[in-house]
Amino acid sequence: MNRRSFLILAGSSALLAGCGFRLRGSGGQAALPFETVHITGAGASSALGLELRRMIQAGSGTQLVDDPKAAQAVVDILSEGRERGAVTLNTQGRIREYTLFYRVRFRVRDNAGQELMGPTEIVLKRDLSYNESQAIAKEKEEEMLYRNMQSDAVQQILRRIAALRLAR
């Protein structure tokens, strides 16, 4: 490597480091503005609730507590649902494409019951092509898409809770 290439590479690295750029990962998770959080509601024991717990414990510096009175914030998962609707049909009237919807409603309140964030709904949508000859593979793909939407919903919930810091 000649000197000019080295200087260009070093300069580019310094500019990226100076602008605050960093790769996504465990260090890229938004820090929550609360020291203690309790998760409750209809979806608290669902896969969404478990993933939300895992992400909070993974690196936000926030502790999960079992008693809502001991928590600075209580995240209520009000509802969680999956829907599937037909989008296109082939010439025989069979479905060729579905649209998958994943909906989550939640709110955040303090331990005294005062709302910090009113009921909020997150709706995610994905398209899924369908072929009867690949029915099992398409079922697996549908499950994978729902898992990905669930992970995306957890990230959105955490970002919205982290944004409460600005409002407080």
CSV table of N, CA and C in Angstrom, one decimal:
chain,number,residue,atom,x,y,z
A,1,MET,N,0.9,-1.2,0.0
A,1,MET,CA,0.0,0.0,0.0
A,1,MET,C,0.9,1.2,0.0
A,2,ASN,N,0.7,2.1,-0.9
A,2,ASN,CA,1.5,3.3,-1.0
A,2,ASN,C,1.0,4.4,0.0
A,3,ARG,N,1.8,5.4,0.2
A,3,ARG,CA,1.5,6.4,1.2
A,3,ARG,C,0.2,7.2,0.9
A,4,ARG,N,-0.1,7.5,-0.3
A,4,ARG,CA,-1.3,8.2,-0.7
A,4,ARG,C,-2.6,7.4,-0.3
A,5,SER,N,-2.6,6.1,-0.6
A,5,SER,CA,-3.7,5.2,-0.3
A,5,SER,C,-3.9,5.2,1.3
A,6,PHE,N,-2.8,5.1,2.0
A,6,PHE,CA,-2.8,5.0,3.4
A,6,PHE,C,-3.4,6.3,4.0
A,7,LEU,N,-3.0,7.4,3.5
A,7,LEU,CA,-3.5,8.7,4.0
A,7,LEU,C,-5.0,8.8,3.7
A,8,ILE,N,-5.5,8.4,2.5
A,8,ILE,CA,-6.9,8.5,2.2
A,8,ILE,C,-7.7,7.6,3.1
A,9,LEU,N,-7.2,6.4,3.3
A,9,LEU,CA,-7.9,5.4,4.2
A,9,LEU,C,-7.9,5.9,5.6
A,10,ALA,N,-6.8,6.5,6.1
A,10,ALA,CA,-6.8,7.0,7.5
A,10,ALA,C,-7.7,8.2,7.6
A,11,GLY,N,-7.7,9.1,6.6
A,11,GLY,CA,-8.6,10.2,6.7
A,11,GLY,C,-10.1,9.9,6.7
A,12,SER,N,-10.4,8.9,5.8
A,12,SER,CA,-11.8,8.4,5.8
A,12,SER,C,-12.2,7.8,7.1
A,13,SER,N,-11.4,7.0,7.7
A,13,SER,CA,-11.7,6.4,9.0
A,13,SER,C,-11.9,7.5,10.1
A,14,ALA,N,-11.0,8.5,10.1
A,14,ALA,CA,-11.1,9.6,11.0
A,14,ALA,C,-12.4,10.4,10.9
A,15,LEU,N,-12.8,10.6,9.6
A,15,LEU,CA,-14.1,11.3,9.4
A,15,LEU,C,-15.3,10.5,9.9
A,16,LEU,N,-15.3,9.2,9.6
A,16,LEU,CA,-16.4,8.3,10.1
A,16,LEU,C,-16.4,8.3,11.6
A,17,ALA,N,-15.3,8.2,12.2
A,17,ALA,CA,-15.3,8.1,13.7
A,17,ALA,C,-15.7,9.5,14.3
A,18,GLY,N,-15.3,10.5,13.6
A,18,GLY,CA,-15.7,11.9,14.1
A,18,GLY,C,-17.1,12.2,14.0
A,19,CYS,N,-17.8,11.6,13.1
A,19,CYS,CA,-19.2,12.0,12.8
A,19,CYS,C,-20.2,11.3,13.7
A,20,GLY,N,-19.7,10.3,14.5
A,20,GLY,CA,-20.6,9.6,15.4
A,20,GLY,C,-21.1,8.3,14.8
A,21,PHE,N,-20.6,7.9,13.7
A,21,PHE,CA,-21.0,6.7,13.0
A,21,PHE,C,-20.6,5.5,13.8
A,22,ARG,N,-21.5,4.5,14.0
A,22,ARG,CA,-21.2,3.2,14.5
A,22,ARG,C,-22.1,2.2,14.0
A,23,LEU,N,-21.7,1.0,13.9
A,23,LEU,CA,-22.5,-0.1,13.4
A,23,LEU,C,-23.6,-0.5,14.4
A,24,ARG,N,-24.7,-0.9,13.8
A,24,ARG,CA,-25.8,-1.4,14.7
A,24,ARG,C,-25.4,-2.7,15.4
A,25,GLY,N,-26.0,-2.9,16.5
A,25,GLY,CA,-25.7,-4.1,17.3
A,25,GLY,C,-26.1,-3.8,18.7
A,26,SER,N,-25.5,-4.6,19.6
A,26,SER,CA,-25.9,-4.4,21.0
A,26,SER,C,-25.6,-3.0,21.5
A,27,GLY,N,-24.5,-2.4,21.0
A,27,GLY,CA,-24.2,-1.0,21.4
A,27,GLY,C,-25.1,0.0,20.8
A,28,GLY,N,-25.8,-0.4,19.7
A,28,GLY,CA,-26.7,0.6,19.0
A,28,GLY,C,-28.1,0.7,19.6
A,29,GLN,N,-28.4,-0.1,20.6
A,29,GLN,CA,-29.7,0.0,21.3
A,29,GLN,C,-29.8,1.3,22.1
A,30,ALA,N,-31.0,1.9,21.9
A,30,ALA,CA,-31.3,3.1,22.6
A,30,ALA,C,-31.3,2.8,24.1
A,31,ALA,N,-30.7,3.7,24.9
A,31,ALA,CA,-30.8,3.6,26.4
A,31,ALA,C,-32.2,4.1,26.8
A,32,LEU,N,-32.8,3.3,27.7
A,32,LEU,CA,-34.1,3.7,28.2
A,32,LEU,C,-33.9,4.7,29.4
A,33,PRO,N,-34.8,5.7,29.5
A,33,PRO,CA,-34.7,6.7,30.5
A,33,PRO,C,-35.1,6.3,31.9
A,34,PHE,N,-35.3,5.0,32.1
A,34,PHE,CA,-35.8,4.5,33.4
A,34,PHE,C,-34.8,3.5,33.9
A,35,GLU,N,-34.7,3.5,35.3
A,35,GLU,CA,-33.8,2.5,35.9
A,35,GLU,C,-34.5,1.1,36.1
A,36,THR,N,-35.8,1.2,36.3
A,36,THR,CA,-36.5,-0.1,36.5
A,36,THR,C,-37.8,0.0,35.7
A,37,VAL,N,-38.1,-1.2,35.1
A,37,VAL,CA,-39.3,-1.3,34.2
A,37,VAL,C,-40.1,-2.6,34.6
A,38,HIS,N,-41.4,-2.5,34.5
A,38,HIS,CA,-42.2,-3.7,34.7
A,38,HIS,C,-43.1,-3.9,33.4
A,39,ILE,N,-43.2,-5.1,32.9
A,39,ILE,CA,-44.0,-5.4,31.7
A,39,ILE,C,-45.2,-6.2,32.1
A,40,THR,N,-46.3,-5.7,31.7
A,40,THR,CA,-47.6,-6.3,32.1
A,40,THR,C,-48.6,-6.3,30.9
A,41,GLY,N,-49.7,-6.9,31.0
A,41,GLY,CA,-50.7,-6.8,30.0
A,41,GLY,C,-50.9,-8.2,29.3
A,42,ALA,N,-51.8,-8.1,28.3
A,42,ALA,CA,-52.2,-9.3,27.6
A,42,ALA,C,-51.0,-10.0,26.9
A,43,GLY,N,-50.1,-9.3,26.4
A,43,GLY,CA,-49.0,-9.9,25.7
A,43,GLY,C,-47.7,-10.0,26.5
A,44,ALA,N,-47.7,-9.8,27.8
A,44,ALA,CA,-46.5,-9.8,28.6
A,44,ALA,C,-45.8,-11.2,28.6
A,45,SER,N,-46.6,-12.3,28.5
A,45,SER,CA,-46.0,-13.6,28.5
A,45,SER,C,-45.9,-14.2,27.1
A,46,SER,N,-46.3,-13.4,26.1
A,46,SER,CA,-46.2,-13.9,24.7
A,46,SER,C,-44.8,-13.9,24.2
A,47,ALA,N,-44.6,-14.3,23.0
A,47,ALA,CA,-43.2,-14.2,22.4
A,47,ALA,C,-42.7,-12.8,22.3
A,48,LEU,N,-43.7,-11.9,22.1
A,48,LEU,CA,-43.3,-10.4,22.0
A,48,LEU,C,-42.8,-10.0,23.4
A,49,GLY,N,-43.6,-10.3,24.4
A,49,GLY,CA,-43.2,-9.9,25.8
A,49,GLY,C,-41.9,-10.5,26.2
A,50,LEU,N,-41.6,-11.7,25.8
A,50,LEU,CA,-40.3,-12.4,26.2
A,50,LEU,C,-39.2,-11.7,25.4
A,51,GLU,N,-39.4,-11.4,24.2
A,51,GLU,CA,-38.3,-10.7,23.4
A,51,GLU,C,-38.1,-9.3,23.9
A,52,LEU,N,-39.2,-8.6,24.3
A,52,LEU,CA,-39.0,-7.3,24.9
A,52,LEU,C,-38.2,-7.3,26.2
A,53,ARG,N,-38.5,-8.3,27.0
A,53,ARG,CA,-37.7,-8.5,28.3
A,53,ARG,C,-36.3,-8.7,28.0
A,54,ARG,N,-36.0,-9.6,27.0
A,54,ARG,CA,-34.6,-10.0,26.7
A,54,ARG,C,-33.9,-8.8,26.1
A,55,MET,N,-34.5,-7.9,25.3
A,55,MET,CA,-33.8,-6.8,24.8
A,55,MET,C,-33.6,-5.7,25.8
A,56,ILE,N,-34.5,-5.6,26.8
A,56,ILE,CA,-34.3,-4.6,27.9
A,56,ILE,C,-33.1,-5.1,28.7
A,57,GLN,N,-33.1,-6.4,29.0
A,57,GLN,CA,-32.0,-6.9,29.9
A,57,GLN,C,-30.6,-6.9,29.1
A,58,ALA,N,-30.7,-7.0,27.8
A,58,ALA,CA,-29.4,-7.2,27.0
A,58,ALA,C,-28.5,-6.0,27.1
A,59,GLY,N,-28.9,-4.8,27.2
A,59,GLY,CA,-27.9,-3.8,27.2
A,59,GLY,C,-28.4,-2.4,27.4
A,60,SER,N,-29.6,-2.2,27.9
A,60,SER,CA,-30.1,-0.8,28.1
A,60,SER,C,-29.7,-0.2,29.4
A,61,GLY,N,-29.2,-1.0,30.3
A,61,GLY,CA,-28.9,-0.5,31.7
A,61,GLY,C,-30.1,-0.4,32.5
A,62,THR,N,-31.2,-1.0,32.1
A,62,THR,CA,-32.5,-0.9,32.8
A,62,THR,C,-32.8,-2.3,33.4
A,63,GLN,N,-33.3,-2.3,34.6
A,63,GLN,CA,-33.6,-3.6,35.3
A,63,GLN,C,-35.1,-3.9,35.2
A,64,LEU,N,-35.4,-5.1,35.0
A,64,LEU,CA,-36.8,-5.6,35.0
A,64,LEU,C,-37.2,-5.9,36.4
A,65,VAL,N,-38.3,-5.5,36.9
A,65,VAL,CA,-38.8,-5.8,38.2
A,65,VAL,C,-40.1,-6.5,38.1
A,66,ASP,N,-40.4,-7.4,39.1
A,66,ASP,CA,-41.7,-8.1,39.1
A,66,ASP,C,-42.8,-7.3,39.7
A,67,ASP,N,-42.5,-6.3,40.5
A,67,ASP,CA,-43.6,-5.5,41.2
A,67,ASP,C,-43.8,-4.2,40.5
A,68,PRO,N,-45.0,-4.0,39.9
A,68,PRO,CA,-45.2,-2.7,39.2
A,68,PRO,C,-45.1,-1.5,40.1
A,69,LYS,N,-45.3,-1.6,41.4
A,69,LYS,CA,-45.1,-0.5,42.3
A,69,LYS,C,-43.6,-0.1,42.5
A,70,ALA,N,-42.7,-1.0,42.3
A,70,ALA,CA,-41.3,-0.8,42.4
A,70,ALA,C,-40.7,-0.3,41.1
A,71,ALA,N,-41.4,-0.2,40.1
A,71,ALA,CA,-40.9,0.2,38.7
A,71,ALA,C,-41.1,1.7,38.5
A,72,GLN,N,-40.1,2.3,37.9
A,72,GLN,CA,-40.3,3.7,37.5
A,72,GLN,C,-41.3,3.8,36.3
A,73,ALA,N,-41.3,2.7,35.4
A,73,ALA,CA,-42.2,2.7,34.3
A,73,ALA,C,-42.8,1.3,34.2
A,74,VAL,N,-44.1,1.3,33.8
A,74,VAL,CA,-44.8,0.1,33.5
A,74,VAL,C,-45.2,0.1,32.1
A,75,VAL,N,-44.8,-0.9,31.3
A,75,VAL,CA,-45.1,-1.0,29.9
A,75,VAL,C,-46.3,-2.0,29.9
A,76,ASP,N,-47.5,-1.5,29.5
A,76,ASP,CA,-48.7,-2.4,29.3
A,76,ASP,C,-48.8,-2.8,27.9
A,77,ILE,N,-48.7,-4.1,27.6
A,77,ILE,CA,-48.9,-4.6,26.2
A,77,ILE,C,-50.4,-4.8,26.2
A,78,LEU,N,-51.2,-4.0,25.5
A,78,LEU,CA,-52.6,-4.0,25.5
A,78,LEU,C,-53.2,-5.1,24.6
A,79,SER,N,-52.5,-5.2,23.4
A,79,SER,CA,-53.0,-6.3,22.5
A,79,SER,C,-51.9,-6.6,21.5
A,80,GLU,N,-52.0,-7.7,20.9
A,80,GLU,CA,-51.0,-8.2,19.9
A,80,GLU,C,-51.8,-9.1,19.0
A,81,GLY,N,-51.7,-8.9,17.7
A,81,GLY,CA,-52.4,-9.7,16.7
A,81,GLY,C,-51.8,-9.9,15.4
A,82,ARG,N,-52.1,-11.0,14.7
A,82,ARG,CA,-51.7,-11.3,13.4
A,82,ARG,C,-52.9,-11.4,12.5
A,83,GLU,N,-52.8,-10.8,11.3
A,83,GLU,CA,-53.8,-10.9,10.3
A,83,GLU,C,-53.2,-11.2,8.9
A,84,ARG,N,-54.0,-11.9,8.1
A,84,ARG,CA,-53.6,-12.2,6.8
A,84,ARG,C,-54.7,-11.9,5.8
A,85,GLY,N,-54.4,-11.2,4.7
A,85,GLY,CA,-55.5,-10.9,3.7
A,85,GLY,C,-55.0,-11.2,2.4
A,86,ALA,N,-55.9,-11.7,1.5
A,86,ALA,CA,-55.5,-12.0,0.1
A,86,ALA,C,-55.4,-10.7,-0.7
A,87,VAL,N,-54.4,-10.7,-1.5
A,87,VAL,CA,-54.1,-9.5,-2.3
A,87,VAL,C,-54.4,-9.7,-3.8
A,88,THR,N,-53.9,-10.8,-4.3
A,88,THR,CA,-54.1,-11.1,-5.7
A,88,THR,C,-54.5,-12.6,-5.9
A,89,LEU,N,-55.3,-12.8,-7.0
A,89,LEU,CA,-55.8,-14.1,-7.3
A,89,LEU,C,-55.3,-14.4,-8.7
A,90,ASN,N,-55.1,-15.7,-9.0
A,90,ASN,CA,-54.7,-16.2,-10.3
A,90,ASN,C,-56.0,-16.3,-11.2
A,91,THR,N,-55.9,-16.8,-12.4
A,91,THR,CA,-57.0,-17.0,-13.3
A,91,THR,C,-58.0,-18.0,-12.8
A,92,GLN,N,-57.6,-19.0,-12.0
A,92,GLN,CA,-58.5,-20.0,-11.5
A,92,GLN,C,-59.1,-19.5,-10.2
A,93,GLY,N,-58.9,-18.3,-9.7
A,93,GLY,CA,-59.4,-17.8,-8.5
A,93,GLY,C,-58.7,-18.2,-7.2
A,94,ARG,N,-57.5,-18.7,-7.4
A,94,ARG,CA,-56.7,-19.1,-6.2
A,94,ARG,C,-55.8,-18.0,-5.8
A,95,ILE,N,-55.5,-17.9,-4.6
A,95,ILE,CA,-54.7,-16.8,-4.0
A,95,ILE,C,-53.2,-17.0,-4.5
A,96,ARG,N,-52.7,-15.9,-5.0
A,96,ARG,CA,-51.2,-15.8,-5.4
A,96,ARG,C,-50.4,-15.0,-4.4
A,97,GLU,N,-51.0,-14.1,-3.7
A,97,GLU,CA,-50.2,-13.2,-2.8
A,97,GLU,C,-51.1,-12.8,-1.6
A,98,TYR,N,-50.5,-12.9,-0.5
A,98,TYR,CA,-51.1,-12.4,0.8
A,98,TYR,C,-50.4,-11.2,1.3
A,99,THR,N,-51.1,-10.4,2.1
A,99,THR,CA,-50.5,-9.4,2.9
A,99,THR,C,-50.6,-9.8,4.3
A,100,LEU,N,-49.5,-9.8,5.1
A,100,LEU,CA,-49.5,-10.1,6.5
A,100,LEU,C,-49.4,-8.9,7.3
A,101,PHE,N,-50.2,-8.8,8.3
A,101,PHE,CA,-50.2,-7.7,9.2
A,101,PHE,C,-49.9,-8.1,10.6
A,102,TYR,N,-49.1,-7.3,11.3
A,102,TYR,CA,-48.7,-7.6,12.7
A,102,TYR,C,-49.0,-6.3,13.5
A,103,ARG,N,-49.9,-6.4,14.5
A,103,ARG,CA,-50.3,-5.2,15.2
A,103,ARG,C,-50.0,-5.4,16.7
A,104,VAL,N,-49.5,-4.3,17.3
A,104,VAL,CA,-49.2,-4.3,18.7
A,104,VAL,C,-49.7,-3.0,19.3
A,105,ARG,N,-50.4,-3.0,20.4
A,105,ARG,CA,-50.8,-1.8,21.1
A,105,ARG,C,-50.2,-1.9,22.5
A,106,PHE,N,-49.7,-0.7,22.9
A,106,PHE,CA,-49.0,-0.7,24.2
A,106,PHE,C,-49.2,0.7,24.7
A,107,ARG,N,-48.9,0.9,26.0
A,107,ARG,CA,-48.8,2.2,26.6
A,107,ARG,C,-47.8,2.1,27.7
A,108,VAL,N,-47.3,3.3,28.2
A,108,VAL,CA,-46.3,3.4,29.2
A,108,VAL,C,-46.9,4.3,30.3
A,109,ARG,N,-46.8,3.8,31.5
A,109,ARG,CA,-47.2,4.7,32.7
A,109,ARG,C,-46.2,4.6,33.8
A,110,ASP,N,-46.3,5.5,34.7
A,110,ASP,CA,-45.4,5.4,35.9
A,110,ASP,C,-46.1,4.5,37.0
A,111,ASN,N,-45.4,4.3,38.1
A,111,ASN,CA,-45.9,3.3,39.1
A,111,ASN,C,-47.1,3.9,39.8
A,112,ALA,N,-47.4,5.2,39.7
A,112,ALA,CA,-48.6,5.8,40.2
A,112,ALA,C,-49.8,5.7,39.3
A,113,GLY,N,-49.6,5.2,38.1
A,113,GLY,CA,-50.7,5.0,37.1
A,113,GLY,C,-50.8,6.1,36.1
A,114,GLN,N,-50.0,7.2,36.3
A,114,GLN,CA,-50.1,8.3,35.3
A,114,GLN,C,-49.5,7.9,34.0
A,115,GLU,N,-50.2,8.2,32.9
A,115,GLU,CA,-49.7,7.8,31.6
A,115,GLU,C,-48.5,8.7,31.2
A,116,LEU,N,-47.4,8.0,30.8
A,116,LEU,CA,-46.3,8.7,30.2
A,116,LEU,C,-46.3,8.7,28.7
A,117,MET,N,-47.0,7.6,28.1
A,117,MET,CA,-47.3,7.5,26.7
A,117,MET,C,-48.6,6.8,26.6
A,118,GLY,N,-49.5,7.5,25.9
A,118,GLY,CA,-50.9,7.0,25.8
A,118,GLY,C,-50.9,5.7,24.9
A,119,PRO,N,-52.0,5.1,24.8
A,119,PRO,CA,-52.1,3.9,23.9
A,119,PRO,C,-51.6,4.2,22.5
A,120,THR,N,-50.6,3.4,22.1
A,120,THR,CA,-49.9,3.5,20.8
A,120,THR,C,-50.0,2.2,20.1
A,121,GLU,N,-50.3,2.3,18.8
A,121,GLU,CA,-50.4,1.1,18.0
A,121,GLU,C,-49.3,1.1,16.9
A,122,ILE,N,-48.6,0.0,16.8
A,122,ILE,CA,-47.6,-0.2,15.8
A,122,ILE,C,-48.2,-1.3,14.8
A,123,VAL,N,-48.3,-1.0,13.6
A,123,VAL,CA,-48.8,-1.9,12.6
A,123,VAL,C,-47.7,-2.1,11.5
A,124,LEU,N,-47.3,-3.4,11.4
A,124,LEU,CA,-46.3,-3.7,10.4
A,124,LEU,C,-46.9,-4.6,9.3
A,125,LYS,N,-46.5,-4.5,8.1
A,125,LYS,CA,-47.1,-5.1,7.0
A,125,LYS,C,-46.0,-5.8,6.1
A,126,ARG,N,-46.2,-7.0,5.6
A,126,ARG,CA,-45.3,-7.7,4.7
A,126,ARG,C,-46.1,-8.4,3.7
A,127,ASP,N,-45.6,-8.5,2.4
A,127,ASP,CA,-46.3,-9.2,1.4
A,127,ASP,C,-45.6,-10.6,1.3
A,128,LEU,N,-46.5,-11.6,0.9
A,128,LEU,CA,-46.0,-13.0,0.8
A,128,LEU,C,-46.6,-13.6,-0.4
A,129,SER,N,-45.8,-14.0,-1.3
A,129,SER,CA,-46.3,-14.7,-2.5
A,129,SER,C,-46.7,-16.1,-2.1
A,130,TYR,N,-47.7,-16.7,-2.8
A,130,TYR,CA,-48.1,-18.0,-2.4
A,130,TYR,C,-48.2,-19.0,-3.6
A,131,ASN,N,-47.8,-20.2,-3.3
A,131,ASN,CA,-47.8,-21.2,-4.4
A,131,ASN,C,-48.3,-22.5,-3.7
A,132,GLU,N,-49.4,-23.1,-4.2
A,132,GLU,CA,-49.9,-24.3,-3.6
A,132,GLU,C,-48.9,-25.5,-3.6
A,133,SER,N,-48.0,-25.5,-4.6
A,133,SER,CA,-47.1,-26.6,-4.7
A,133,SER,C,-46.0,-26.5,-3.7
A,134,GLN,N,-45.9,-25.3,-3.0
A,134,GLN,CA,-44.8,-25.1,-2.0
A,134,GLN,C,-45.5,-24.7,-0.7
A,135,ALA,N,-46.6,-25.3,-0.4
A,135,ALA,CA,-47.4,-24.9,0.8
A,135,ALA,C,-46.6,-24.9,2.1
A,136,ILE,N,-45.8,-26.0,2.3
A,136,ILE,CA,-45.1,-26.1,3.6
A,136,ILE,C,-44.0,-25.0,3.7
A,137,ALA,N,-43.3,-24.8,2.6
A,137,ALA,CA,-42.3,-23.8,2.6
A,137,ALA,C,-42.8,-22.4,2.8
A,138,LYS,N,-44.0,-22.1,2.2
A,138,LYS,CA,-44.7,-20.8,2.4
A,138,LYS,C,-45.2,-20.6,3.8
A,139,GLU,N,-45.6,-21.7,4.5
A,139,GLU,CA,-46.0,-21.6,5.9
A,139,GLU,C,-44.8,-21.2,6.7
A,140,LYS,N,-43.6,-21.8,6.4
A,140,LYS,CA,-42.4,-21.5,7.2
A,140,LYS,C,-42.0,-20.1,6.9
A,141,GLU,N,-42.1,-19.6,5.6
A,141,GLU,CA,-41.8,-18.3,5.3
A,141,GLU,C,-42.7,-17.3,6.0
A,142,GLU,N,-44.0,-17.6,6.1
A,142,GLU,CA,-44.9,-16.8,6.8
A,142,GLU,C,-44.5,-16.6,8.3
A,143,GLU,N,-44.2,-17.8,8.9
A,143,GLU,CA,-43.7,-17.7,10.3
A,143,GLU,C,-42.5,-16.9,10.5
A,144,MET,N,-41.6,-17.0,9.6
A,144,MET,CA,-40.3,-16.2,9.6
A,144,MET,C,-40.6,-14.7,9.5
A,145,LEU,N,-41.6,-14.4,8.6
A,145,LEU,CA,-41.9,-13.0,8.4
A,145,LEU,C,-42.6,-12.4,9.7
A,146,TYR,N,-43.5,-13.2,10.3
A,146,TYR,CA,-44.1,-12.8,11.6
A,146,TYR,C,-43.0,-12.6,12.7
A,147,ARG,N,-42.0,-13.5,12.7
A,147,ARG,CA,-41.0,-13.3,13.7
A,147,ARG,C,-40.2,-12.1,13.5
A,148,ASN,N,-39.9,-11.8,12.2
A,148,ASN,CA,-39.1,-10.6,11.9
A,148,ASN,C,-40.0,-9.3,12.2
A,149,MET,N,-41.3,-9.3,11.9
A,149,MET,CA,-42.1,-8.2,12.3
A,149,MET,C,-42.2,-8.0,13.8
A,150,GLN,N,-42.2,-9.1,14.5
A,150,GLN,CA,-42.2,-9.0,16.0
A,150,GLN,C,-40.9,-8.4,16.5
A,151,SER,N,-39.8,-8.8,16.0
A,151,SER,CA,-38.5,-8.2,16.3
A,151,SER,C,-38.5,-6.7,16.0
A,152,ASP,N,-39.0,-6.3,14.8
A,152,ASP,CA,-39.1,-4.9,14.4
A,152,ASP,C,-40.0,-4.2,15.4
A,153,ALA,N,-41.1,-4.8,15.8
A,153,ALA,CA,-42.0,-4.1,16.7
A,153,ALA,C,-41.3,-3.9,18.1
A,154,VAL,N,-40.6,-4.8,18.6
A,154,VAL,CA,-39.8,-4.7,19.8
A,154,VAL,C,-38.9,-3.5,19.7
A,155,GLN,N,-38.1,-3.4,18.6
A,155,GLN,CA,-37.2,-2.3,18.4
A,155,GLN,C,-37.9,-1.0,18.4
A,156,GLN,N,-39.1,-0.9,17.7
A,156,GLN,CA,-39.9,0.3,17.7
A,156,GLN,C,-40.4,0.7,19.1
A,157,ILE,N,-40.8,-0.3,19.8
A,157,ILE,CA,-41.3,0.0,21.2
A,157,ILE,C,-40.2,0.6,22.0
A,158,LEU,N,-39.0,0.0,22.0
A,158,LEU,CA,-37.9,0.5,22.7
A,158,LEU,C,-37.4,1.9,22.3
A,159,ARG,N,-37.5,2.1,21.0
A,159,ARG,CA,-37.1,3.5,20.6
A,159,ARG,C,-38.1,4.5,21.0
A,160,ARG,N,-39.4,4.2,21.0
A,160,ARG,CA,-40.4,5.1,21.5
A,160,ARG,C,-40.3,5.3,23.0
A,161,ILE,N,-40.0,4.3,23.8
A,161,ILE,CA,-39.8,4.5,25.2
A,161,ILE,C,-38.6,5.3,25.4
A,162,ALA,N,-37.5,5.1,24.7
A,162,ALA,CA,-36.3,5.9,24.8
A,162,ALA,C,-36.6,7.4,24.5
A,163,ALA,N,-37.5,7.6,23.6
A,163,ALA,CA,-37.8,9.0,23.2
A,163,ALA,C,-38.5,9.7,24.4
A,164,LEU,N,-39.1,9.0,25.4
A,164,LEU,CA,-39.7,9.6,26.5
A,164,LEU,C,-38.8,10.5,27.3
A,165,ARG,N,-37.5,10.2,27.2
A,165,ARG,CA,-36.5,11.0,27.9
A,165,ARG,C,-36.6,12.4,27.5
A,166,LEU,N,-36.8,12.7,26.2
A,166,LEU,CA,-36.9,14.1,25.8
A,166,LEU,C,-38.1,14.8,26.3
A,167,ALA,N,-39.2,14.0,26.5
A,167,ALA,CA,-40.5,14.6,26.9
A,167,ALA,C,-40.5,14.9,28.4
A,168,ARG,N,-39.7,14.1,29.2
A,168,ARG,CA,-39.7,14.2,30.6
A,168,ARG,C,-39.1,15.5,31.2
